[in-house]
Amino acid sequence: MTQALAHRWRFFRAGGFDQVQLETPADLAALRSLDQKLWASLACPVNNLELDRRMLEYIDLNKDGRIRAPEILDVVDWTLARLADPAVLFQPGPLQLASLTGDAEGTRLRLAAQRLLSLLGRADGDSLTPADTANLAQLFPPHEANGDGLVPASLTDDATLKAAIADIIACLGAQTDRSGEPAIGVEQIAAFFDQARQMHAWHARAAEQGLDVFGEGTVAAVEALSAVRDKIDDYFTRVAMAEFDPRAAALMNAREEELVRLASLSLADAGEVAGLPLAAVQQGDHLPLSKGLNPAWQDAIAAFRQRVVVPVYGELDSLSREQWQHLLTLCGNYLAWQAEAPKPAIAEVLSRGRILELVEQGIEARLLALVEQDKAVAEAAGGLVDLDKLIRLRHGLIELLRNFVSFQSFYARQDKAVFQAGVLYIDGKSCDLVVEVGDVEAHAKIAAASDCFLLYCACTRRGQPVRGKEALNIVVAVTAGSEGDLQAGRHGLFYDRDGNDWDATVVKVVQNAISLREAFWSPYRRVSKLVSDQVQKLAASRDADMVNKTVAKVGETGAAPAATPAPAFDIAKFAGIFAAIGLAVGALGTALAAVVTGILSLVWWQIPLLFLCVLLAISGPAMLLAWFKLRRRSLGPILDGNGWAVNAQARISIPFGTELTQMAVLPKGSDRALRDPYANKPVLWPWIIALLLALGLGYYAWSNGAFSPAPEVPAEAAAPVDAAG
């Protein structure tokens, strides 16, 4: 509190609230003592700001994409602690090495600056600009450790580690090293090998259970066994039945009548005998694997023997029941093991063999050792990082403060605010309050509370990307002029802060008052539009009726109906119609005459007041409503929709709105031809009718004595009359 009283703040009034002026190093030093209720905003996003992006990332310590008031205070203190003369922050120019403090931190930054100047070939230099540190690869060569804990492939000469880094990046993506190269860190290494170890442990269980006896042909072996499993089980069951009852031996083989039937057929297709037993029951409990087999199953048994029997038992001519059960157990365990197979994300990119190889070679420990090697130089590399940070804060900190703690840049109108994306030209206007947005619909829900007339535009720049983008969305506040033809679908041209032009298409309009003049004429435009629409509807309906009647007449003519006598002329009916029309015209004329008579009965100076009152009665409500809305126009909701935390009203007054939206004006000294050769020719008959109507009403009023006031009665003549009464 003592420090707050010791410092004398200066404020300026703009936007309906008091804003602090930051003009001296003392203002920055005392900023922490300034009540945050007096700040213009308390938080803002890192994106969509016309500021050095790397400087904003330095300020955003927790990397959440937002800058908050505590982070602003911390970076101000950090900057002041490293500058011997903080006044340089308010002056243009490079960072002079003489501006650094003489303490240990300043000495460290000075050594880093001298090292950088040597790399740049300016060993005798004494100043640095943001352009000198723009190329991070020059500050931090990719093949050298830089202390950020990230390792690109170029950091090692080991081909095995290079391949492993490439594999991890392919599976999990890359981070950006200080050198600008794609790299990996501890988190990615741990995540990758957690998945790899799951795969390795699963594979190790197969070796423990002897499930890898078939090697790479395991899948083919299981398929070969599955193909003959039912047939071999059938054979051993038939043998068991023959052993159970000798009488069943003959019955378990093929029936004689079936053999007789097959004898009469062509057996070129062995499929005809596929339903017979696999082998004769007399073979006993040893299934022959080569001779004495059903011809339809010889190929399948041969594949089974080669892929399943030989890897386990070697070359056998027959298979016992015990051996068959053992093979079934092996394949059953394999299928159960296969069902438990983990499905890590890295298996979608790398083969199982490659994953097992990376685990068995101990690549994880070697990569972590490489990370520790990079971190070992963190302190030395940190000097260059802090130097780059200070250089950028030297150029952009004050601008950020004048758009965060106050909106001085916006209301001073000398430079654009950091949230202003450029200028939109549309409908004979240039609009300066343009903000880049992400989601149009989400932003419009919040920005509608600004009471501004807003245009949302989709901007494209095909084939010529800017900052890697060929499309963006903007919101534009129209704060002066008239609405005109501003509606969805209109096209304009958007110029960003770098002068790049973008095609702009209006995709959404938030209707609000633009100006009092617009509000004055709005009732008449609405009535004119209503009358025009009704006349067009009436004309369209009459045209449709005429067409329908014509079509009906043509149809009736084709049918050639019998002639019907025309109805007799009813003179009474038409007399009534003409009488009604006459009464209506008479009533209208009487009403107009009464109006004219009333106007003419006024004193001459009262007539303009009457017309003024009529205009106010028509336009007054619209103007009053517009006046209230124009006084409530605010910048806050427009920025809040973009993620800002605006802490003040930030009004956009009518005079300030005329500065933000400029109308088309002819240059001074220009020659102008007022005659338009293609203008519509003037139509005189409406004016003639109006003149005749006025003359007729005037004659009617004159004939009724409207223009001849009653003569005054002398007092002497009026006295006898009163006495007689």
PDB file of C-alpha atoms in Angstrom, residues 142 144-153 155 165 174-189 367 370-375:
ATOM      1  CA  PRO A 142      20.983 -29.556 -34.855  1.00  0.00           C
ATOM      2  CA  GLU A 144      24.937 -30.074 -31.012  1.00  0.00           C
ATOM      3  CA  ALA A 145      23.270 -30.444 -27.618  1.00  0.00           C
ATOM      4  CA  ASN A 146      21.192 -27.404 -26.684  1.00  0.00           C
ATOM      5  CA  GLY A 147      19.797 -28.241 -23.250  1.00  0.00           C
ATOM      6  CA  ASP A 148      16.087 -28.442 -24.084  1.00  0.00           C
ATOM      7  CA  GLY A 149      15.828 -32.167 -23.304  1.00  0.00           C
ATOM      8  CA  LEU A 150      14.808 -33.036 -26.865  1.00  0.00           C
ATOM      9  CA  VAL A 151      16.913 -35.183 -29.179  1.00  0.00           C
ATOM     10  CA  PRO A 152      16.680 -34.955 -32.966  1.00  0.00           C
ATOM     11  CA  ALA A 153      18.136 -37.702 -35.147  1.00  0.00           C
ATOM     12  CA  LEU A 155      22.227 -35.273 -32.554  1.00  0.00           C
ATOM     13  CA  ILE A 165      14.199 -41.874 -33.296  1.00  0.00           C
ATOM     14  CA  ALA A 174       7.537 -35.117 -33.118  1.00  0.00           C
ATOM     15  CA  GLN A 175       8.296 -32.150 -30.922  1.00  0.00           C
ATOM     16  CA  THR A 176      10.324 -29.226 -32.233  1.00  0.00           C
ATOM     17  CA  ASP A 177      13.866 -28.957 -30.986  1.00  0.00           C
ATOM     18  CA  ARG A 178      15.432 -25.542 -30.347  1.00  0.00           C
ATOM     19  CA  SER A 179      17.263 -26.042 -33.605  1.00  0.00           C
ATOM     20  CA  GLY A 180      13.942 -26.330 -35.395  1.00  0.00           C
ATOM     21  CA  GLU A 181      14.417 -30.040 -36.102  1.00  0.00           C
ATOM     22  CA  PRO A 182      11.792 -32.718 -35.293  1.00  0.00           C
ATOM     23  CA  ALA A 183      12.818 -34.445 -32.082  1.00  0.00           C
ATOM     24  CA  ILE A 184      11.627 -36.659 -29.224  1.00  0.00           C
ATOM     25  CA  GLY A 185      11.699 -36.214 -25.443  1.00  0.00           C
ATOM     26  CA  VAL A 186      11.483 -38.331 -22.332  1.00  0.00           C
ATOM     27  CA  GLU A 187       7.674 -38.489 -22.471  1.00  0.00           C
ATOM     28  CA  GLN A 188       7.642 -39.887 -25.982  1.00  0.00           C
ATOM     29  CA  ILE A 189      10.408 -42.368 -25.250  1.00  0.00           C
ATOM     30  CA  LEU A 367      17.950 -42.791 -25.921  1.00  0.00           C
ATOM     31  CA  LEU A 370      21.189 -39.130 -25.103  1.00  0.00           C
ATOM     32  CA  VAL A 371      18.529 -36.956 -23.468  1.00  0.00           C
ATOM     33  CA  GLU A 372      20.657 -36.580 -20.331  1.00  0.00           C
ATOM     34  CA  GLN A 373      23.609 -35.646 -22.520  1.00  0.00           C
ATOM     35  CA  ASP A 374      21.510 -32.886 -24.059  1.00  0.00           C
ATOM     36  CA  LYS A 375      20.321 -31.631 -20.657  1.00  0.00           C
TER      37      LYS A 375
END
